mmCIF file of C-alpha atoms in Angstrom:
data_model
loop_
_atom_site.group_PDB
_atom_site.id
_atom_site.type_symbol
_atom_site.label_atom_id
_atom_site.label_comp_id
_atom_site.label_asym_id
_atom_site.label_seq_id
_atom_site.Cartn_x
_atom_site.Cartn_y
_atom_site.Cartn_z
ATOM 1 C CA MET A 1 -30.610 -23.517 -25.849
ATOM 2 C CA CYS A 2 -27.782 -20.952 -26.035
ATOM 3 C CA ARG A 3 -25.459 -23.430 -24.364
ATOM 4 C CA GLN A 4 -26.328 -25.981 -27.064
ATOM 5 C CA VAL A 5 -25.346 -23.431 -29.714
ATOM 6 C CA PHE A 6 -21.890 -23.134 -28.174
ATOM 7 C CA GLY A 7 -21.722 -26.912 -27.908
ATOM 8 C CA PHE A 8 -22.423 -27.150 -31.650
ATOM 9 C CA ARG A 9 -19.786 -24.487 -32.253
ATOM 10 C CA LEU A 10 -17.205 -26.428 -30.245
ATOM 11 C CA ALA A 11 -17.962 -29.579 -32.215
ATOM 12 C CA MET A 12 -17.600 -27.735 -35.529
ATOM 13 C CA ILE A 13 -14.250 -26.231 -34.474
ATOM 14 C CA ALA A 14 -12.963 -29.628 -33.318
ATOM 15 C CA LEU A 15 -13.969 -31.280 -36.584
ATOM 16 C CA ALA A 16 -12.739 -28.545 -38.901
ATOM 17 C CA ALA A 17 -9.499 -27.520 -37.168
ATOM 18 C CA PRO A 18 -7.306 -30.432 -38.467
ATOM 19 C CA ALA A 19 -8.302 -29.794 -42.068
ATOM 20 C CA ALA A 20 -7.720 -26.043 -41.698
ATOM 21 C CA LEU A 21 -4.246 -26.604 -40.235
ATOM 22 C CA LEU A 22 -3.311 -29.029 -43.002
ATOM 23 C CA ASN A 23 -4.524 -26.676 -45.738
ATOM 24 C CA ALA A 24 -2.734 -23.615 -44.284
ATOM 25 C CA ALA A 25 0.650 -22.615 -45.663
ATOM 26 C CA PRO A 26 3.562 -23.785 -43.528
ATOM 27 C CA GLY A 27 5.155 -21.276 -41.215
ATOM 28 C CA LEU A 28 3.478 -18.106 -39.950
ATOM 29 C CA ALA A 29 0.120 -18.804 -41.623
ATOM 30 C CA GLN A 30 -0.186 -22.186 -39.944
ATOM 31 C CA LYS A 31 0.686 -20.660 -36.567
ATOM 32 C CA LEU A 32 -1.929 -17.930 -37.019
ATOM 33 C CA VAL A 33 -4.561 -20.540 -37.876
ATOM 34 C CA GLY A 34 -3.630 -22.547 -34.786
ATOM 35 C CA ALA A 35 -3.759 -19.462 -32.538
ATOM 36 C CA ALA A 36 -7.134 -18.391 -33.970
ATOM 37 C CA VAL A 37 -8.549 -21.887 -33.501
ATOM 38 C CA LEU A 38 -7.278 -22.012 -29.911
ATOM 39 C CA VAL A 39 -8.671 -18.571 -28.963
ATOM 40 C CA THR A 40 -12.058 -19.228 -30.559
ATOM 41 C CA PHE A 41 -12.279 -22.675 -28.991
ATOM 42 C CA MET A 42 -11.424 -21.392 -25.496
ATOM 43 C CA VAL A 43 -13.931 -18.549 -25.705
ATOM 44 C CA SER A 44 -16.652 -20.936 -26.878
ATOM 45 C CA TYR A 45 -15.787 -23.448 -24.178
ATOM 46 C CA THR A 46 -15.885 -20.769 -21.464
ATOM 47 C CA LEU A 47 -19.339 -19.630 -22.553
ATOM 48 C CA PHE A 48 -20.513 -23.225 -22.863
ATOM 49 C CA ARG A 49 -19.315 -24.161 -19.354
ATOM 50 C CA ASP A 50 -20.327 -20.972 -17.483
ATOM 51 C CA TRP A 51 -23.344 -19.807 -19.474
ATOM 52 C CA GLU A 52 -25.317 -19.070 -16.294
ATOM 53 C CA ARG A 53 -22.658 -16.527 -15.322
ATOM 54 C CA PHE A 54 -21.822 -14.999 -18.720
ATOM 55 C CA GLY A 55 -25.272 -15.303 -20.303
ATOM 56 C CA PRO A 56 -26.808 -12.310 -18.458
ATOM 57 C CA LEU A 57 -23.765 -10.188 -19.447
ATOM 58 C CA LEU A 58 -24.202 -11.164 -23.080
ATOM 59 C CA LEU A 59 -27.898 -10.348 -22.835
ATOM 60 C CA ARG A 60 -27.226 -6.861 -21.435
ATOM 61 C CA HIS A 61 -24.237 -6.060 -23.656
ATOM 62 C CA PRO A 62 -24.654 -7.042 -27.324
ATOM 63 C CA SER A 63 -21.208 -5.568 -27.950
ATOM 64 C CA LEU A 64 -19.714 -8.709 -26.398
ATOM 65 C CA LEU A 65 -21.228 -10.769 -29.198
ATOM 66 C CA ALA A 66 -19.717 -8.301 -31.682
ATOM 67 C CA VAL A 67 -16.299 -8.975 -30.118
ATOM 68 C CA ASP A 68 -16.931 -12.693 -30.499
ATOM 69 C CA THR A 69 -17.807 -12.061 -34.137
ATOM 70 C CA LEU A 70 -14.433 -10.374 -34.644
ATOM 71 C CA PHE A 71 -12.683 -13.454 -33.229
ATOM 72 C CA GLY A 72 -14.613 -15.520 -35.760
ATOM 73 C CA ALA A 73 -13.521 -13.149 -38.511
ATOM 74 C CA LEU A 74 -9.896 -13.571 -37.427
ATOM 75 C CA LEU A 75 -10.380 -17.316 -37.716
ATOM 76 C CA LEU A 76 -11.720 -16.956 -41.259
ATOM 77 C CA VAL A 77 -8.928 -14.566 -42.289
ATOM 78 C CA THR A 78 -6.217 -16.953 -41.159
ATOM 79 C CA ALA A 79 -7.842 -20.151 -42.400
ATOM 80 C CA GLY A 80 -9.534 -18.758 -45.495
ATOM 81 C CA PRO A 81 -13.241 -18.521 -46.332
ATOM 82 C CA ARG A 82 -13.209 -21.844 -48.164
ATOM 83 C CA SER A 83 -12.121 -23.660 -44.980
ATOM 84 C CA THR A 84 -14.635 -25.804 -43.139
ATOM 85 C CA LEU A 85 -14.122 -23.431 -40.208
ATOM 86 C CA GLY A 86 -16.313 -21.011 -42.105
ATOM 87 C CA TYR A 87 -19.349 -22.946 -40.958
ATOM 88 C CA VAL A 88 -18.580 -21.817 -37.389
ATOM 89 C CA SER A 89 -19.704 -18.322 -38.419
ATOM 90 C CA VAL A 90 -23.351 -19.385 -38.761
ATOM 91 C CA CYS A 91 -23.559 -19.854 -34.968
ATOM 92 C CA THR A 92 -23.356 -16.096 -34.325
ATOM 93 C CA PRO A 93 -26.658 -15.141 -36.068
ATOM 94 C CA LEU A 94 -28.324 -18.189 -34.508
ATOM 95 C CA LEU A 95 -27.261 -17.079 -31.019
ATOM 96 C CA ALA A 96 -28.285 -13.481 -31.747
ATOM 97 C CA GLY A 97 -31.757 -14.620 -32.811
ATOM 98 C CA ILE A 98 -32.223 -16.578 -29.593
ATOM 99 C CA VAL A 99 -30.883 -13.844 -27.300
ATOM 100 C CA TYR A 100 -31.875 -10.562 -29.013
ATOM 101 C CA SER A 101 -34.920 -11.473 -31.129
ATOM 102 C CA TRP A 102 -35.311 -10.433 -34.779
ATOM 103 C CA ARG A 103 -33.473 -7.089 -34.570
ATOM 104 C CA GLY A 104 -30.335 -8.686 -33.173
ATOM 105 C CA ALA A 105 -30.626 -11.585 -35.601
ATOM 106 C CA ALA A 106 -30.924 -9.200 -38.561
ATOM 107 C CA PHE A 107 -27.979 -7.082 -37.421
ATOM 108 C CA PHE A 108 -25.591 -9.943 -36.772
ATOM 109 C CA ALA A 109 -26.707 -11.902 -39.838
ATOM 110 C CA CYS A 110 -25.947 -8.877 -42.018
ATOM 111 C CA LEU A 111 -22.658 -8.206 -40.178
ATOM 112 C CA GLN A 112 -21.524 -11.807 -40.507
ATOM 113 C CA SER A 113 -22.561 -11.935 -44.150
ATOM 114 C CA LEU A 114 -20.610 -8.745 -44.962
ATOM 115 C CA ILE A 115 -17.547 -10.112 -43.171
ATOM 116 C CA LEU A 116 -17.763 -13.369 -45.133
ATOM 117 C CA LEU A 117 -18.170 -11.553 -48.450
ATOM 118 C CA ALA A 118 -15.280 -9.180 -47.656
ATOM 119 C CA ILE A 119 -12.951 -11.987 -46.660
ATOM 120 C CA HIS A 120 -13.930 -13.954 -49.747
ATOM 121 C CA ALA A 121 -13.249 -10.988 -52.011
ATOM 122 C CA ALA A 122 -9.895 -10.218 -50.385
ATOM 123 C CA ASP A 123 -8.645 -13.809 -50.328
ATOM 124 C CA PRO A 124 -5.442 -13.966 -52.420
ATOM 125 C CA ARG A 125 -5.944 -17.676 -52.932
ATOM 126 C CA ARG A 126 -9.384 -17.147 -54.373
ATOM 127 C CA VAL A 127 -10.123 -18.941 -57.609
ATOM 128 C CA ASP A 128 -13.027 -18.404 -59.909
ATOM 129 C CA THR A 129 -16.184 -19.480 -58.110
ATOM 130 C CA SER A 130 -19.814 -19.133 -58.961
ATOM 131 C CA LEU A 131 -22.047 -16.584 -57.289
ATOM 132 C CA GLY A 132 -23.966 -19.386 -55.567
ATOM 133 C CA GLU A 133 -20.822 -20.691 -53.877
ATOM 134 C CA ALA A 134 -19.865 -17.199 -52.727
ATOM 135 C CA LEU A 135 -23.296 -16.610 -51.211
ATOM 136 C CA LEU A 136 -23.597 -20.013 -49.554
ATOM 137 C CA LEU A 137 -22.305 -19.059 -46.103
ATOM 138 C CA PRO A 138 -23.948 -15.600 -46.055
ATOM 139 C CA GLY A 139 -27.244 -17.273 -46.947
ATOM 140 C CA LEU A 140 -26.784 -19.774 -44.152
ATOM 141 C CA CYS A 141 -26.207 -16.883 -41.734
ATOM 142 C CA VAL A 142 -29.539 -15.357 -42.711
ATOM 143 C CA ILE A 143 -31.305 -18.717 -42.384
ATOM 144 C CA THR A 144 -29.810 -19.490 -38.963
ATOM 145 C CA GLY A 145 -30.687 -15.989 -37.755
ATOM 146 C CA ALA A 146 -34.319 -16.584 -38.706
ATOM 147 C CA LEU A 147 -34.123 -20.021 -37.084
ATOM 148 C CA GLY A 148 -32.856 -18.446 -33.851
ATOM 149 C CA VAL A 149 -35.794 -16.009 -33.788
ATOM 150 C CA THR A 150 -38.216 -18.889 -34.368
ATOM 151 C CA LEU A 151 -36.669 -20.921 -31.556
ATOM 152 C CA ARG A 152 -36.852 -17.891 -29.230
ATOM 153 C CA ASN A 153 -40.555 -17.392 -29.961
ATOM 154 C CA LEU A 154 -41.269 -21.075 -29.447
ATOM 155 C CA LEU A 155 -39.394 -21.096 -26.143
ATOM 156 C CA LEU A 156 -41.213 -17.977 -24.925
ATOM 157 C CA ARG A 157 -44.582 -19.449 -25.854
ATOM 158 C CA PHE A 158 -43.680 -22.713 -24.207
ATOM 159 C CA GLY A 159 -42.638 -20.840 -21.060
ATOM 160 C CA ALA A 160 -45.895 -18.869 -21.033
ATOM 161 C CA ALA A 161 -47.905 -22.057 -21.529
ATOM 162 C CA THR A 162 -45.957 -23.785 -18.741
ATOM 163 C CA GLN A 163 -46.559 -20.864 -16.389
ATOM 164 C CA ALA A 164 -50.267 -20.829 -17.233
ATOM 165 C CA LEU A 165 -50.439 -24.590 -16.649
ATOM 166 C CA THR A 166 -48.654 -24.215 -13.300
ATOM 167 C CA GLU A 167 -51.046 -21.473 -12.205
ATOM 168 C CA THR A 168 -54.037 -23.559 -13.299
ATOM 169 C CA ARG A 169 -52.762 -26.551 -11.353
ATOM 170 C CA ALA A 170 -52.225 -24.348 -8.308
ATOM 171 C CA ARG A 171 -55.782 -23.019 -8.530
ATOM 172 C CA LEU A 172 -57.163 -26.533 -8.963
ATOM 173 C CA ALA A 173 -55.134 -27.758 -5.996
ATOM 174 C CA ALA A 174 -56.427 -24.874 -3.876
ATOM 175 C CA ALA A 175 -60.006 -25.552 -4.957
ATOM 176 C CA GLN A 176 -59.592 -29.254 -4.212
ATOM 177 C CA ALA A 177 -58.137 -28.463 -0.793
ATOM 178 C CA VAL A 178 -61.097 -26.192 -0.024
ATOM 179 C CA GLU A 179 -63.543 -28.872 -1.179
ATOM 180 C CA GLU A 180 -61.823 -31.534 0.929
ATOM 181 C CA GLU A 181 -61.885 -29.252 3.951
ATOM 182 C CA ARG A 182 -65.591 -28.563 3.447
ATOM 183 C CA ALA A 183 -66.277 -32.292 3.218
ATOM 184 C CA ARG A 184 -64.210 -32.909 6.353
ATOM 185 C CA LEU A 185 -66.050 -30.219 8.318
ATOM 186 C CA ALA A 186 -69.366 -31.636 7.111
ATOM 187 C CA ARG A 187 -68.349 -35.079 8.410
ATOM 188 C CA GLU A 188 -67.227 -33.632 11.731
ATOM 189 C CA MET A 189 -70.458 -31.709 12.216
ATOM 190 C CA HIS A 190 -72.595 -34.699 11.235
ATOM 191 C CA ASP A 191 -70.733 -37.192 13.400
ATOM 192 C CA SER A 192 -70.483 -35.042 16.528
ATOM 193 C CA VAL A 193 -72.448 -31.871 17.179
ATOM 194 C CA ALA A 194 -75.369 -32.482 14.810
ATOM 195 C CA LYS A 195 -75.867 -36.003 16.114
ATOM 196 C CA THR A 196 -75.832 -34.836 19.745
ATOM 197 C CA LEU A 197 -78.187 -31.952 19.031
ATOM 198 C CA HIS A 198 -80.585 -34.379 17.369
ATOM 199 C CA GLY A 199 -80.642 -36.465 20.536
ATOM 200 C CA LEU A 200 -81.074 -33.284 22.547
ATOM 201 C CA ALA A 201 -84.118 -32.327 20.500
ATOM 202 C CA LEU A 202 -85.692 -35.760 20.963
ATOM 203 C CA ALA A 203 -85.125 -35.587 24.719
ATOM 204 C CA ALA A 204 -86.655 -32.113 24.829
ATOM 205 C CA ASP A 205 -89.724 -33.339 22.913
ATOM 206 C CA ALA A 206 -90.123 -36.193 25.366
ATOM 207 C CA LEU A 207 -89.739 -33.775 28.255
ATOM 208 C CA ALA A 208 -92.474 -31.536 26.914
ATOM 209 C CA ALA A 209 -94.842 -34.469 26.381
ATOM 210 C CA THR A 210 -94.577 -36.017 29.856
ATOM 211 C CA ALA A 211 -96.368 -35.013 33.038
ATOM 212 C CA ASP A 212 -94.828 -37.441 35.520
ATOM 213 C CA PRO A 213 -92.452 -35.444 37.780
ATOM 214 C CA ARG A 214 -90.091 -38.389 38.101
ATOM 215 C CA THR A 215 -89.946 -38.810 34.315
ATOM 216 C CA VAL A 216 -89.556 -35.070 33.883
ATOM 217 C CA ARG A 217 -86.508 -35.080 36.143
ATOM 218 C CA GLY A 218 -84.915 -37.961 34.248
ATOM 219 C CA GLN A 219 -85.575 -36.322 30.893
ATOM 220 C CA ALA A 220 -84.204 -33.015 32.148
ATOM 221 C CA GLU A 221 -81.012 -34.704 33.280
ATOM 222 C CA LEU A 222 -80.730 -36.335 29.871
ATOM 223 C CA VAL A 223 -81.186 -32.953 28.163
ATOM 224 C CA ALA A 224 -78.515 -31.411 30.405
ATOM 225 C CA ARG A 225 -76.049 -34.224 29.670
ATOM 226 C CA ALA A 226 -76.695 -33.961 25.939
ATOM 227 C CA ALA A 227 -76.199 -30.189 26.008
ATOM 228 C CA ARG A 228 -72.907 -30.561 27.862
ATOM 229 C CA ARG A 229 -71.827 -33.230 25.396
ATOM 230 C CA ALA A 230 -72.638 -30.912 22.459
ATOM 231 C CA VAL A 231 -70.518 -28.186 24.034
ATOM 232 C CA ALA A 232 -67.652 -30.639 24.599
ATOM 233 C CA GLU A 233 -67.852 -31.899 21.024
ATOM 234 C CA SER A 234 -67.849 -28.332 19.678
ATOM 235 C CA ARG A 235 -64.736 -27.544 21.701
ATOM 236 C CA GLU A 236 -63.100 -30.756 20.515
ATOM 237 C CA LEU A 237 -63.853 -29.854 16.905
ATOM 238 C CA LEU A 238 -62.392 -26.363 17.323
ATOM 239 C CA ALA A 239 -59.342 -27.759 19.105
ATOM 240 C CA ASP A 240 -58.832 -30.229 16.284
ATOM 241 C CA LEU A 241 -58.994 -27.432 13.717
ATOM 242 C CA ARG A 242 -56.370 -25.450 15.611
ATOM 243 C CA ARG A 243 -54.220 -28.554 16.019
ATOM 244 C CA GLN A 244 -54.253 -29.188 12.283
ATOM 245 C CA SER A 245 -53.447 -25.538 11.574
ATOM 246 C CA TYR A 246 -50.528 -25.147 13.960
ATOM 247 C CA GLY A 247 -49.391 -28.749 14.407
ATOM 248 C CA SER A 248 -49.502 -30.943 17.470
ATOM 249 C CA GLY A 249 -46.747 -32.064 19.729
ATOM 250 C CA GLU A 250 -48.848 -34.832 21.300
ATOM 251 C CA GLY A 251 -47.620 -38.401 21.328
ATOM 252 C CA GLY A 252 -49.509 -41.506 20.317
ATOM 253 C CA VAL A 253 -53.033 -42.310 21.495
ATOM 254 C CA ASP A 254 -54.063 -45.604 23.086
ATOM 255 C CA VAL A 255 -56.942 -46.389 20.750
ATOM 256 C CA VAL A 256 -58.023 -49.496 22.659
ATOM 257 C CA ALA A 257 -58.422 -47.642 25.963
ATOM 258 C CA GLU A 258 -60.251 -44.747 24.314
ATOM 259 C CA LEU A 259 -62.537 -47.132 22.456
ATOM 260 C CA HIS A 260 -63.335 -48.977 25.691
ATOM 261 C CA ASP A 261 -64.372 -45.684 27.310
ATOM 262 C CA ARG A 262 -66.588 -44.744 24.375
ATOM 263 C CA VAL A 263 -68.294 -48.131 24.384
ATOM 264 C CA ARG A 264 -69.043 -47.806 28.094
ATOM 265 C CA ASP A 265 -70.346 -44.238 27.625
ATOM 266 C CA PHE A 266 -72.545 -45.250 24.709
ATOM 267 C CA GLY A 267 -74.087 -48.106 26.719
ATOM 268 C CA LYS A 268 -74.977 -45.739 29.544
ATOM 269 C CA ARG A 269 -76.478 -43.121 27.244
ATOM 270 C CA SER A 270 -78.425 -45.396 24.949
ATOM 271 C CA GLY A 271 -79.596 -48.079 27.366
ATOM 272 C CA ILE A 272 -78.558 -50.730 24.824
ATOM 273 C CA GLU A 273 -76.520 -53.634 26.092
ATOM 274 C CA THR A 274 -73.023 -52.843 24.794
ATOM 275 C CA ALA A 275 -69.934 -54.972 25.405
ATOM 276 C CA TYR A 276 -66.279 -54.438 24.614
ATOM 277 C CA ARG A 277 -63.799 -57.270 24.128
ATOM 278 C CA GLY A 278 -60.064 -57.103 23.541
ATOM 279 C CA VAL A 279 -58.869 -59.622 20.967
ATOM 280 C CA GLY A 280 -55.866 -60.276 18.783
ATOM 281 C CA GLU A 281 -52.277 -61.401 18.989
ATOM 282 C CA GLY A 282 -50.893 -58.574 21.130
ATOM 283 C CA ALA A 283 -51.294 -55.040 22.372
ATOM 284 C CA ALA A 284 -52.166 -52.375 19.836
ATOM 285 C CA PRO A 285 -49.417 -49.753 19.316
ATOM 286 C CA PRO A 286 -49.987 -46.056 20.054
ATOM 287 C CA VAL A 287 -51.623 -44.245 17.149
ATOM 288 C CA PRO A 288 -51.063 -40.604 16.087
ATOM 289 C CA TYR A 289 -53.825 -38.266 17.191
ATOM 290 C CA THR A 290 -55.155 -37.528 13.699
ATOM 291 C CA VAL A 291 -55.419 -41.234 12.844
ATOM 292 C CA ALA A 292 -56.824 -42.204 16.246
ATOM 293 C CA ARG A 293 -59.503 -39.545 16.065
ATOM 294 C CA GLN A 294 -60.749 -40.879 12.723
ATOM 295 C CA LEU A 295 -60.783 -44.483 13.920
ATOM 296 C CA LEU A 296 -62.619 -43.620 17.134
ATOM 297 C CA THR A 297 -65.114 -41.422 15.301
ATOM 298 C CA ILE A 298 -65.891 -44.251 12.857
ATOM 299 C CA ALA A 299 -66.454 -46.677 15.739
ATOM 300 C CA SER A 300 -68.671 -44.169 17.581
ATOM 301 C CA GLU A 301 -70.671 -43.466 14.437
ATOM 302 C CA ALA A 302 -71.135 -47.207 13.862
ATOM 303 C CA MET A 303 -72.556 -47.589 17.377
ATOM 304 C CA GLU A 304 -74.793 -44.535 16.980
ATOM 305 C CA ASN A 305 -76.100 -45.748 13.619
ATOM 306 C CA ALA A 306 -76.848 -49.160 15.041
ATOM 307 C CA GLY A 307 -78.675 -47.685 18.030
ATOM 308 C CA ARG A 308 -80.625 -45.218 15.907
ATOM 309 C CA HIS A 309 -81.617 -47.336 12.880
ATOM 310 C CA ALA A 310 -81.137 -51.066 13.627
ATOM 311 C CA ARG A 311 -83.095 -51.287 16.929
ATOM 312 C CA PRO A 312 -80.628 -53.872 18.311
ATOM 313 C CA THR A 313 -80.762 -55.608 21.644
ATOM 314 C CA ARG A 314 -76.985 -55.900 21.846
ATOM 315 C CA ILE A 315 -73.885 -54.311 20.315
ATOM 316 C CA ASP A 316 -70.496 -56.029 20.501
ATOM 317 C CA VAL A 317 -67.280 -54.069 19.985
ATOM 318 C CA SER A 318 -63.827 -55.632 19.725
ATOM 319 C CA ALA A 319 -60.316 -54.391 18.914
ATOM 320 C CA GLY A 320 -56.898 -55.983 18.527
ATOM 321 C CA VAL A 321 -53.992 -56.757 16.225
ATOM 322 C CA PHE A 322 -54.251 -59.587 13.702
ATOM 323 C CA ALA A 323 -51.389 -60.396 11.272
ATOM 324 C CA GLY A 324 -50.012 -56.874 11.403
ATOM 325 C CA LEU A 325 -53.438 -55.226 11.134
ATOM 326 C CA LEU A 326 -55.152 -53.157 13.813
ATOM 327 C CA ARG A 327 -58.741 -54.407 13.583
ATOM 328 C CA ILE A 328 -61.791 -52.705 15.128
ATOM 329 C CA SER A 329 -65.205 -54.374 14.842
ATOM 330 C CA VAL A 330 -68.650 -53.036 15.757
ATOM 331 C CA ARG A 331 -71.440 -55.613 15.380
ATOM 332 C CA ASP A 332 -75.155 -55.358 16.215
ATOM 333 C CA ASP A 333 -77.921 -57.996 16.188
ATOM 334 C CA GLY A 334 -80.433 -55.893 14.262
ATOM 335 C CA PRO A 335 -82.074 -56.748 10.921
ATOM 336 C CA GLY A 336 -79.071 -55.559 8.875
ATOM 337 C CA LEU A 337 -78.798 -53.181 5.958
ATOM 338 C CA PRO A 338 -81.603 -53.245 3.362
ATOM 339 C CA PRO A 339 -80.759 -55.197 0.198
ATOM 340 C CA GLY A 340 -79.273 -53.067 -2.578
ATOM 341 C CA THR A 341 -77.859 -50.411 -0.243
ATOM 342 C CA THR A 342 -75.092 -48.390 -1.934
ATOM 343 C CA LEU A 343 -73.025 -45.379 -0.949
ATOM 344 C CA GLU A 344 -74.449 -43.336 -3.808
ATOM 345 C CA GLY A 345 -77.992 -44.199 -2.749
ATOM 346 C CA LEU A 346 -77.244 -43.172 0.831
ATOM 347 C CA ARG A 347 -75.696 -39.940 -0.370
ATOM 348 C CA ARG A 348 -78.741 -39.101 -2.517
ATOM 349 C CA THR A 349 -81.133 -39.668 0.364
ATOM 350 C CA GLY A 350 -79.098 -37.438 2.695
ATOM 351 C CA ARG A 351 -77.894 -40.271 4.978
ATOM 352 C CA PHE A 352 -74.240 -39.389 5.362
ATOM 353 C CA GLY A 353 -73.280 -41.536 8.344
ATOM 354 C CA VAL A 354 -71.980 -44.529 6.376
ATOM 355 C CA VAL A 355 -70.608 -42.227 3.658
ATOM 356 C CA GLY A 356 -68.644 -40.308 6.279
ATOM 357 C CA MET A 357 -67.232 -43.514 7.753
ATOM 358 C CA VAL A 358 -65.961 -44.651 4.350
ATOM 359 C CA GLU A 359 -64.389 -41.244 3.672
ATOM 360 C CA ARG A 360 -62.704 -41.164 7.072
ATOM 361 C CA ALA A 361 -61.264 -44.654 6.569
ATOM 362 C CA ALA A 362 -59.873 -43.694 3.162
ATOM 363 C CA GLU A 363 -58.318 -40.552 4.649
ATOM 364 C CA VAL A 364 -56.102 -42.533 7.054
ATOM 365 C CA GLY A 365 -55.427 -45.456 4.706
ATOM 366 C CA ALA A 366 -57.676 -47.950 6.508
ATOM 367 C CA ARG A 367 -59.910 -50.579 4.931
ATOM 368 C CA ILE A 368 -63.550 -50.655 5.993
ATOM 369 C CA ARG A 369 -66.135 -53.383 5.475
ATOM 370 C CA ILE A 370 -69.833 -52.943 6.208
ATOM 371 C CA GLY A 371 -72.177 -55.913 6.002
ATOM 372 C CA ARG A 372 -73.346 -59.056 7.780
ATOM 373 C CA GLY A 373 -69.887 -60.597 7.908
ATOM 374 C CA GLY A 374 -70.172 -64.220 8.970
ATOM 375 C CA ALA A 375 -73.357 -63.747 11.061
ATOM 376 C CA VAL A 376 -76.891 -64.695 10.097
ATOM 377 C CA LYS A 377 -78.299 -61.273 10.895
ATOM 378 C CA GLY A 378 -77.156 -57.870 12.017
ATOM 379 C CA THR A 379 -74.515 -55.551 10.645
ATOM 380 C CA GLU A 380 -70.772 -55.462 11.234
ATOM 381 C CA VAL A 381 -68.531 -52.456 10.627
ATOM 382 C CA ARG A 382 -64.928 -53.674 10.473
ATOM 383 C CA LEU A 383 -61.886 -51.415 10.266
ATOM 384 C CA GLU A 384 -58.427 -52.696 9.394
ATOM 385 C CA LEU A 385 -55.329 -50.493 9.475
ATOM 386 C CA PRO A 386 -51.738 -51.711 8.979
ATOM 387 C CA VAL A 387 -49.866 -51.431 12.254
ATOM 388 C CA GLY A 388 -46.954 -49.720 10.469
ATOM 389 C CA GLY A 389 -49.366 -47.122 9.036
ATOM 390 C CA ALA A 390 -50.951 -46.655 12.451
ATOM 391 C CA ALA A 391 -47.592 -45.960 14.068
ATOM 392 C CA ARG A 392 -46.571 -43.184 11.669
#
């Protein structure tokens, strides 16, 4: 804002200087007017160009503005108070109001007004003028001083409001980050440790209810495998948290190979006939760890949901690249989702498996479809991720 004041002052000097030079008496008076115009213009231009450097000095030393006021007075003495250069004097109270508040504005408005009145009274070329004409420029100095104070207050309030808005946005961003992290941890716990512990509890119940030694041994082995899997999943979750905190230097992950291993492991654990098939136009590119982990977790959760709720006799899993999309499909031959199933309904009933899959897909920019697809029965979970997005 202060720089704009000096810009206005430069414009006023440039517009009024030719008329002042033409109206000045030839000879020494004209030279004095030219010198005063040049000095005042150069000082104003220096402050306009390098305000960041000279502004703090002007703020700490009001005497510098008093020196500038004396240069303006020299300009008025040489050109005369009736010159259009007199309107340059109103910039000083305006600048004082912006920089020094109302005390500075009052001081410099009074000082500039007294200088204008003194020069007007001492002007040898003065003709009879009305009191209103004599007080015009001093009145403008008072008005611009008050305007400078008003602009200062508005700028300070705007700055305070901007700072408060920035702090509020920062708090909201922090709260949103905390909420997103809580939701992510809830998904991780549901899709890994909690799911394995649930299977562990079922196996333990079956172990307690059986009396056949051969069955007991099989159930005990199942409990041991589930417990080890829960420990492994807990370590994987903790490792993932540390990786996200400190960064990871790992390269891309072969999603197809990892998915094949998970399909084979799920078939052994569940006893459900599970088949994997590679499809598509070419080999899938390596995928960053964070993206691969979400894709593999969605596929694993789709298989677990099918085995737990759909009572299928077969689950088919496929993966490949189609038209620039990495596509992963998990299809079962169960009865399918109940009619009218919605994400909000699942969330209200505490069934977060499908909800978590949708959230994970959105997190990595993948598209997910859950439904019958083109089959007569069963449910298909299909993931599609642009190959360019997968490679980032």
